[in-house]
PDB file of C-alpha atoms in Angstrom:
ATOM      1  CA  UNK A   1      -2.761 -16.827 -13.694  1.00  0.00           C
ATOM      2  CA  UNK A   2      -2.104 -13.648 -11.716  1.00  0.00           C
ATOM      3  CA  UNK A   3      -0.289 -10.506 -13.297  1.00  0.00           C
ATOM      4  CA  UNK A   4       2.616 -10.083 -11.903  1.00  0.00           C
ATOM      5  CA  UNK A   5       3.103  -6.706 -10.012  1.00  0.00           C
ATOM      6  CA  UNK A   6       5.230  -3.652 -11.132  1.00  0.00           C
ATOM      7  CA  UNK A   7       6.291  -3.042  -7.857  1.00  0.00           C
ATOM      8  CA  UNK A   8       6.973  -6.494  -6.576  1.00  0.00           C
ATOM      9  CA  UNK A   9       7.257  -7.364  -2.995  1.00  0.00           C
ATOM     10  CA  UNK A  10       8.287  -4.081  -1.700  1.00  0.00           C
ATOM     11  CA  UNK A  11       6.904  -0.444  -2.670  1.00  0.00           C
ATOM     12  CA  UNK A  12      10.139   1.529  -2.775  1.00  0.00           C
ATOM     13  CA  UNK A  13       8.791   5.500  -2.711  1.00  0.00           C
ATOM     14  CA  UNK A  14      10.894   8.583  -3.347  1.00  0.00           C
ATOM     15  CA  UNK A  15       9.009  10.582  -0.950  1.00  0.00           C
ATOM     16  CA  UNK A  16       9.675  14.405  -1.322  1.00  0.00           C
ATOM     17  CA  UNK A  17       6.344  15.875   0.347  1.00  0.00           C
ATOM     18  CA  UNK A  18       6.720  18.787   2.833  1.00  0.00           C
ATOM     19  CA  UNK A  19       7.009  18.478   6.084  1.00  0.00           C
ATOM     20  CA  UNK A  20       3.972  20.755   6.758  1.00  0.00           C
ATOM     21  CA  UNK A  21       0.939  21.979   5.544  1.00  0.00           C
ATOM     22  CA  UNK A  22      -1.762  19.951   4.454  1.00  0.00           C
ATOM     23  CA  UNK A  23       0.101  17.527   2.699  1.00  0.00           C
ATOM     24  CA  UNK A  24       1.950  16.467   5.770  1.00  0.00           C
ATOM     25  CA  UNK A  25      -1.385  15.028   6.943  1.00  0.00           C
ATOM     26  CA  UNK A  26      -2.313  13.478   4.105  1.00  0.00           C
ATOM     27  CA  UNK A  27       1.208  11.598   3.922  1.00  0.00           C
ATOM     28  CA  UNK A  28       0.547  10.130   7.306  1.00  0.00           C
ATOM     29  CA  UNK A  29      -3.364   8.933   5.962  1.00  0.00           C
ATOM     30  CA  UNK A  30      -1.383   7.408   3.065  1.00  0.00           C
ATOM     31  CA  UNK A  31       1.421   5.927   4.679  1.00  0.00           C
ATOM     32  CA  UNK A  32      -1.247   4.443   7.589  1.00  0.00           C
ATOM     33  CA  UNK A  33      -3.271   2.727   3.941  1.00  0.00           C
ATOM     34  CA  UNK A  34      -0.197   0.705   3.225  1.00  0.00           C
ATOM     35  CA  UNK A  35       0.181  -0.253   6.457  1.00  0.00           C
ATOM     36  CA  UNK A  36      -3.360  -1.481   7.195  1.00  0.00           C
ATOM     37  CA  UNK A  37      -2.376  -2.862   3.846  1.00  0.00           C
ATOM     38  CA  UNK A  38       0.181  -4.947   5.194  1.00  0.00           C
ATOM     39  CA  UNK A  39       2.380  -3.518   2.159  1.00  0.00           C
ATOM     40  CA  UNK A  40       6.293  -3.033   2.927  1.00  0.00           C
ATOM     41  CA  UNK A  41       7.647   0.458   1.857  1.00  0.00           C
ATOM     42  CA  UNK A  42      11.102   1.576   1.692  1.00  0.00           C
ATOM     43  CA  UNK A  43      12.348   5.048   1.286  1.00  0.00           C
ATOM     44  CA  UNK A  44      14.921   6.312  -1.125  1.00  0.00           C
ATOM     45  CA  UNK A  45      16.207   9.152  -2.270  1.00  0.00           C
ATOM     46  CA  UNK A  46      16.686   8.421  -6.159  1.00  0.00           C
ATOM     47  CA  UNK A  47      15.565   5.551  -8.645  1.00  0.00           C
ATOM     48  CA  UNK A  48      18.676   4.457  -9.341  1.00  0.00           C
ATOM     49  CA  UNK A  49      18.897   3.400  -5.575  1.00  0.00           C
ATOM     50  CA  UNK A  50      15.745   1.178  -6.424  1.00  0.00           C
ATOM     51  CA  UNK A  51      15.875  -2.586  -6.654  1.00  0.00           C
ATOM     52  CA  UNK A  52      12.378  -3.039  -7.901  1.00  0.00           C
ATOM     53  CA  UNK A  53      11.372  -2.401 -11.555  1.00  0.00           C
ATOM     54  CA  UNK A  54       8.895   0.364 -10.491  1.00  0.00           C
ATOM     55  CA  UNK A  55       9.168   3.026  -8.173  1.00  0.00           C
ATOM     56  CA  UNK A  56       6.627   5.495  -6.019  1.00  0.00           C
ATOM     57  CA  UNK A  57       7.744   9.115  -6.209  1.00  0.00           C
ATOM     58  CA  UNK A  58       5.435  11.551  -3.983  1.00  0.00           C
ATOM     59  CA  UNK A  59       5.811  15.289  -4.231  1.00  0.00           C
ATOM     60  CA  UNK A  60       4.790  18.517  -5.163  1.00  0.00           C
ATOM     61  CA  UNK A  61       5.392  19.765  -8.913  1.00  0.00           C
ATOM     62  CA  UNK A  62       7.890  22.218  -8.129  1.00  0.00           C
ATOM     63  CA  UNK A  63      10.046  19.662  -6.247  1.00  0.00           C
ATOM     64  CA  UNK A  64      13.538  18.985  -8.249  1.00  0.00           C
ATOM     65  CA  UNK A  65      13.034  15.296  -9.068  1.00  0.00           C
ATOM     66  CA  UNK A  66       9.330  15.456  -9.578  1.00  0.00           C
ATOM     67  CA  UNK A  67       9.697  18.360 -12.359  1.00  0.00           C
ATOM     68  CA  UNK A  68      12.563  15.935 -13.407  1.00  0.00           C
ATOM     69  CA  UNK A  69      10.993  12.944 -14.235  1.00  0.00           C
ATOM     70  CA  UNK A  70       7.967  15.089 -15.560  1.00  0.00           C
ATOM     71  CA  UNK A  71      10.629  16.895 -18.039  1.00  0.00           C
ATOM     72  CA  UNK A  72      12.598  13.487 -19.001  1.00  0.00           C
ATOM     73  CA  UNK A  73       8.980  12.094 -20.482  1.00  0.00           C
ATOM     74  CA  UNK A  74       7.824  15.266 -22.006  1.00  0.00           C
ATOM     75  CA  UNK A  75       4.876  15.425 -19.418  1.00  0.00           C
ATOM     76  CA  UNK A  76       4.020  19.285 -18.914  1.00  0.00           C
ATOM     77  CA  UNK A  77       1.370  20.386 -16.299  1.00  0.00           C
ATOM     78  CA  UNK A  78      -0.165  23.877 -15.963  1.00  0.00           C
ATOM     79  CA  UNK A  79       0.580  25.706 -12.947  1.00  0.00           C
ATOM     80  CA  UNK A  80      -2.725  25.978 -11.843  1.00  0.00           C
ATOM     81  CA  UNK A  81      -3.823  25.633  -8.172  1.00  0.00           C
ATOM     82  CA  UNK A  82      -5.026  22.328  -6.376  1.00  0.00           C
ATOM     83  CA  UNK A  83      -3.920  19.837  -9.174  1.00  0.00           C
ATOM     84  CA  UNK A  84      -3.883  16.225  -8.778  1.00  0.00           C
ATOM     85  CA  UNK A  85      -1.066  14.242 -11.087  1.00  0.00           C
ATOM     86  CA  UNK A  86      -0.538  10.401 -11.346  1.00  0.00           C
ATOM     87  CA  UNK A  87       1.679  10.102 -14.359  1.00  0.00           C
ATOM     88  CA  UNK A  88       3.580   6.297 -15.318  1.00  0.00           C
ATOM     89  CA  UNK A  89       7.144   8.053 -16.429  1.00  0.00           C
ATOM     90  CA  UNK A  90      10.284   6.261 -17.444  1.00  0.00           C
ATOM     91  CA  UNK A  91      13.174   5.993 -15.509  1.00  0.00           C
ATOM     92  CA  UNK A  92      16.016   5.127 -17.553  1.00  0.00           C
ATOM     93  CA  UNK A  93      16.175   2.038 -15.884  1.00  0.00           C
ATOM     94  CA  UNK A  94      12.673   1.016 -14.915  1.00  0.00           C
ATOM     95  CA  UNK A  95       9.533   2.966 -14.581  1.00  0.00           C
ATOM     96  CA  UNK A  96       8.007   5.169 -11.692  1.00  0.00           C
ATOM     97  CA  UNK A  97       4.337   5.887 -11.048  1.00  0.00           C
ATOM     98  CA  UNK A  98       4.827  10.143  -9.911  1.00  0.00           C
ATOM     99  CA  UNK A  99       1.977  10.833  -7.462  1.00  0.00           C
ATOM    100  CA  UNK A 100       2.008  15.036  -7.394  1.00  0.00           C
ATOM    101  CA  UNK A 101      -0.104  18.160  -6.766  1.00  0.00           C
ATOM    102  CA  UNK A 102       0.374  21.313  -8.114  1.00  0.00           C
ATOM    103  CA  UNK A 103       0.498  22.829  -4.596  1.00  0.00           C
ATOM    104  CA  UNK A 104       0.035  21.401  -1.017  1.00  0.00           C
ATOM    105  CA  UNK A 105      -3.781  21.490  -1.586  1.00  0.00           C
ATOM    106  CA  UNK A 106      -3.540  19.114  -4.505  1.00  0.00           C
ATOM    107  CA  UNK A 107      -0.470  17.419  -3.283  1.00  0.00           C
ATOM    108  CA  UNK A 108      -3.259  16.389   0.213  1.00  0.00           C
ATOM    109  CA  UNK A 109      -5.850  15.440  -2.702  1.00  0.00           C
ATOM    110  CA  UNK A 110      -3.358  13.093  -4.529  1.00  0.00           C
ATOM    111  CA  UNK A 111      -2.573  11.674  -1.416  1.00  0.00           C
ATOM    112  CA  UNK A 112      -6.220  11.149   0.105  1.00  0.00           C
ATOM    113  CA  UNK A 113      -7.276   9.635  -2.675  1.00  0.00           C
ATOM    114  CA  UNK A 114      -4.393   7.300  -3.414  1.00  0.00           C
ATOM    115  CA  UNK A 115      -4.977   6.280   0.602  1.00  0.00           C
ATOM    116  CA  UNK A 116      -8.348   5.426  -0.351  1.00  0.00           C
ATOM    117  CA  UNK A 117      -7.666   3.238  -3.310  1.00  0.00           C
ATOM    118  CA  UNK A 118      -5.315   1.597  -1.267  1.00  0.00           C
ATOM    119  CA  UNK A 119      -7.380   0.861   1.303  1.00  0.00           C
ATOM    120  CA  UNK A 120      -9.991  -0.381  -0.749  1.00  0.00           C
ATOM    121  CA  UNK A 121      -8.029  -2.424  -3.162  1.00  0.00           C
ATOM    122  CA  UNK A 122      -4.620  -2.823  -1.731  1.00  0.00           C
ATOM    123  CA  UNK A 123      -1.622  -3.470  -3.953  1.00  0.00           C
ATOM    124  CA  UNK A 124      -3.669  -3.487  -7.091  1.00  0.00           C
ATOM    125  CA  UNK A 125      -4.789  -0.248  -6.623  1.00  0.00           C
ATOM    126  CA  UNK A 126      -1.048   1.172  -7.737  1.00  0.00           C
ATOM    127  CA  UNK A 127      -1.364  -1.114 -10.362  1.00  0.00           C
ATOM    128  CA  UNK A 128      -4.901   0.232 -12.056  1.00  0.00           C
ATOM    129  CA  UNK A 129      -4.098   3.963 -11.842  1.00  0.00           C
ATOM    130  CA  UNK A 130      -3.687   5.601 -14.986  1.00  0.00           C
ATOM    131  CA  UNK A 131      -2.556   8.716 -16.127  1.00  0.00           C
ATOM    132  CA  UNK A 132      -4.511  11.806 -15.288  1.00  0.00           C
ATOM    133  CA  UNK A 133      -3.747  15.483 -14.718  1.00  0.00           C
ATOM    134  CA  UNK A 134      -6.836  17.184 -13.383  1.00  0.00           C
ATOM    135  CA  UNK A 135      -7.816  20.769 -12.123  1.00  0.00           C
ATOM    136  CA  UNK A 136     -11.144  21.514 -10.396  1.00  0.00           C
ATOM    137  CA  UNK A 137     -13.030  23.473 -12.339  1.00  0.00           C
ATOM    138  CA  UNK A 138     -14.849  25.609  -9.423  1.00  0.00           C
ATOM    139  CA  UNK A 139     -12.121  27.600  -7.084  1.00  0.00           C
ATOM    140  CA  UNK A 140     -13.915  27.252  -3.804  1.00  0.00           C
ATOM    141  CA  UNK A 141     -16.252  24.636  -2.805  1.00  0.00           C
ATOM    142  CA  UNK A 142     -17.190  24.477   0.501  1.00  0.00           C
ATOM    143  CA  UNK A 143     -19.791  23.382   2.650  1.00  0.00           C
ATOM    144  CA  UNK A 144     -21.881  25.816   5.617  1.00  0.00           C
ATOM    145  CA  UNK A 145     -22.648  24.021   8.916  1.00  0.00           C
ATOM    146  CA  UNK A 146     -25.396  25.556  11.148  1.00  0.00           C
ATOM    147  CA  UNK A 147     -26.525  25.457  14.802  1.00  0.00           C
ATOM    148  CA  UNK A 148     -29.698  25.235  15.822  1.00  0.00           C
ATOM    149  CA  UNK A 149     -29.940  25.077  19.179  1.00  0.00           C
ATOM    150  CA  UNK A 150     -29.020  22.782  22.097  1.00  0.00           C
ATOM    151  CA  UNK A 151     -29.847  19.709  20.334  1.00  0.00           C
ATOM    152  CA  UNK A 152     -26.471  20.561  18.315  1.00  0.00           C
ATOM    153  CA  UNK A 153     -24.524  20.407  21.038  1.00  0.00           C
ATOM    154  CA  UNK A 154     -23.539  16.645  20.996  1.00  0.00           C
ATOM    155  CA  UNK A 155     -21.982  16.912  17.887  1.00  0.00           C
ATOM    156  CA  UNK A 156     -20.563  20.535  18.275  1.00  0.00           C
ATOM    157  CA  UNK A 157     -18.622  19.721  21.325  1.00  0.00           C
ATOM    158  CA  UNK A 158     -17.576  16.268  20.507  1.00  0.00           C
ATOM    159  CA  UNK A 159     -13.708  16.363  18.956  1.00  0.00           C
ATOM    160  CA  UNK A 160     -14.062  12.563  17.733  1.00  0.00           C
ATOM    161  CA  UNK A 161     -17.018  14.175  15.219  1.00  0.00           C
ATOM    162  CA  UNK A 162     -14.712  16.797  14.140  1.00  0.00           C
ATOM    163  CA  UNK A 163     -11.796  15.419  13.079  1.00  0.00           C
ATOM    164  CA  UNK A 164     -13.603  12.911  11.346  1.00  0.00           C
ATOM    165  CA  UNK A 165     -16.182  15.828   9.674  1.00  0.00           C
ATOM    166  CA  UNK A 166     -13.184  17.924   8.485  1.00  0.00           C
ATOM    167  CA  UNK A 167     -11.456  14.420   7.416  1.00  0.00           C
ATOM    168  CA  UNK A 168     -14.547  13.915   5.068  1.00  0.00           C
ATOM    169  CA  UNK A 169     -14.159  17.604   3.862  1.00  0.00           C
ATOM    170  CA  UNK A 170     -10.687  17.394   3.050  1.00  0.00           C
ATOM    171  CA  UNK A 171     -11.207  14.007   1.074  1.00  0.00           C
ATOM    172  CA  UNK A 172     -14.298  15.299  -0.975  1.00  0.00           C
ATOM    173  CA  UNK A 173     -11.963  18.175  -2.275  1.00  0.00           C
ATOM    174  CA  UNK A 174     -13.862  21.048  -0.002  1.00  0.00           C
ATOM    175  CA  UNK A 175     -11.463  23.962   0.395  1.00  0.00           C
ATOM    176  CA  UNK A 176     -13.879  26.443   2.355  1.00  0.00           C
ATOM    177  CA  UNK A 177     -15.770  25.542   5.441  1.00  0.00           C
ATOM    178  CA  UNK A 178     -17.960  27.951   7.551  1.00  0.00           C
ATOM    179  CA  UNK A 179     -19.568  27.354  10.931  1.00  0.00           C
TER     180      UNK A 179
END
């Protein structure tokens, strides 16, 4: 017998990301996973608006209903840069998984990953996640790229190879990147 899902047929999200920086991308690399997911989403603006038992609530830390639902189950988080939050919290009237970053860095980290667990396990990837607030524990990683010569030149001028190269960069969690 299958386990039923928290979120039944629909996801219903609270999503209260900004509209830029590099969370803004990261949204659109998450909300492309459900869709290659084939998984219906629909946007609200508070849980009591939800019909499911479980919402999706996407932000940064310092947004209103994030630090809300954070504060309402006794959840605190250090205000330390680039963190990554996935916290089950109660609702009142259901339950909400809160998908957060302590900043737009770890807000596009959240979000990456959560589009990769997606797209590798679908629906029951909201399902397995559990709780976890993490910080990385080096402030810049990054990764040097040299050129050679004209045998570089394929890659170097190709834009296809660099949006997917700074793509990978972004998902493994580099922040610095020199050429």
């Amino acid at each position: 017998m299958q386990k039923k899902s928290r979120f039944g047929e629909q996801i219903w999200v609270i999503d209260r990301c900004p509209d830029g920086g590099p969370a803004a991308w990261a949204k659109q690399e998450w909300l492309s996973a459900f869709e290659t997911q084939k998984m219906a989403i629909r946007q609200i603006n508070h849980w009591t608006q939800s019909e499911g038992e479980t919402v999706l609530v996407v932000g940064e830390i310092t947004d209103g209903r994030v630090q809300r639902l954070l504060q309402l189950n006794r959840i605190e988080v250090e205000m330390r840069p680039e963190g990554v939050i996935y916290q089950w919290c109660s609702t009142g009237n259901g339950s909400a998984l809160v998908v957060a970053g302590t900043d737009g860095r770890g807000l596009m980290y959240a979000l990456l990953e959560l589009a990769e667990r997606l797209n590798a396990d679908g629906r029951r990837a909201l399902e397995d996640i559990e709780n976890l607030i993490e910080f990385p524990d080096t402030a810049i990683r990054g990764v040097d790229r040299f050129i050679m010569g004209h045998l570089d030149d394929e890659w170097f001028h190709s834009e296809d190879f660099w949006h997917y190269y700074l793509r990978r960069i972004a998902s493994c969690r580099f922040n610095r990147f020199v050429l």
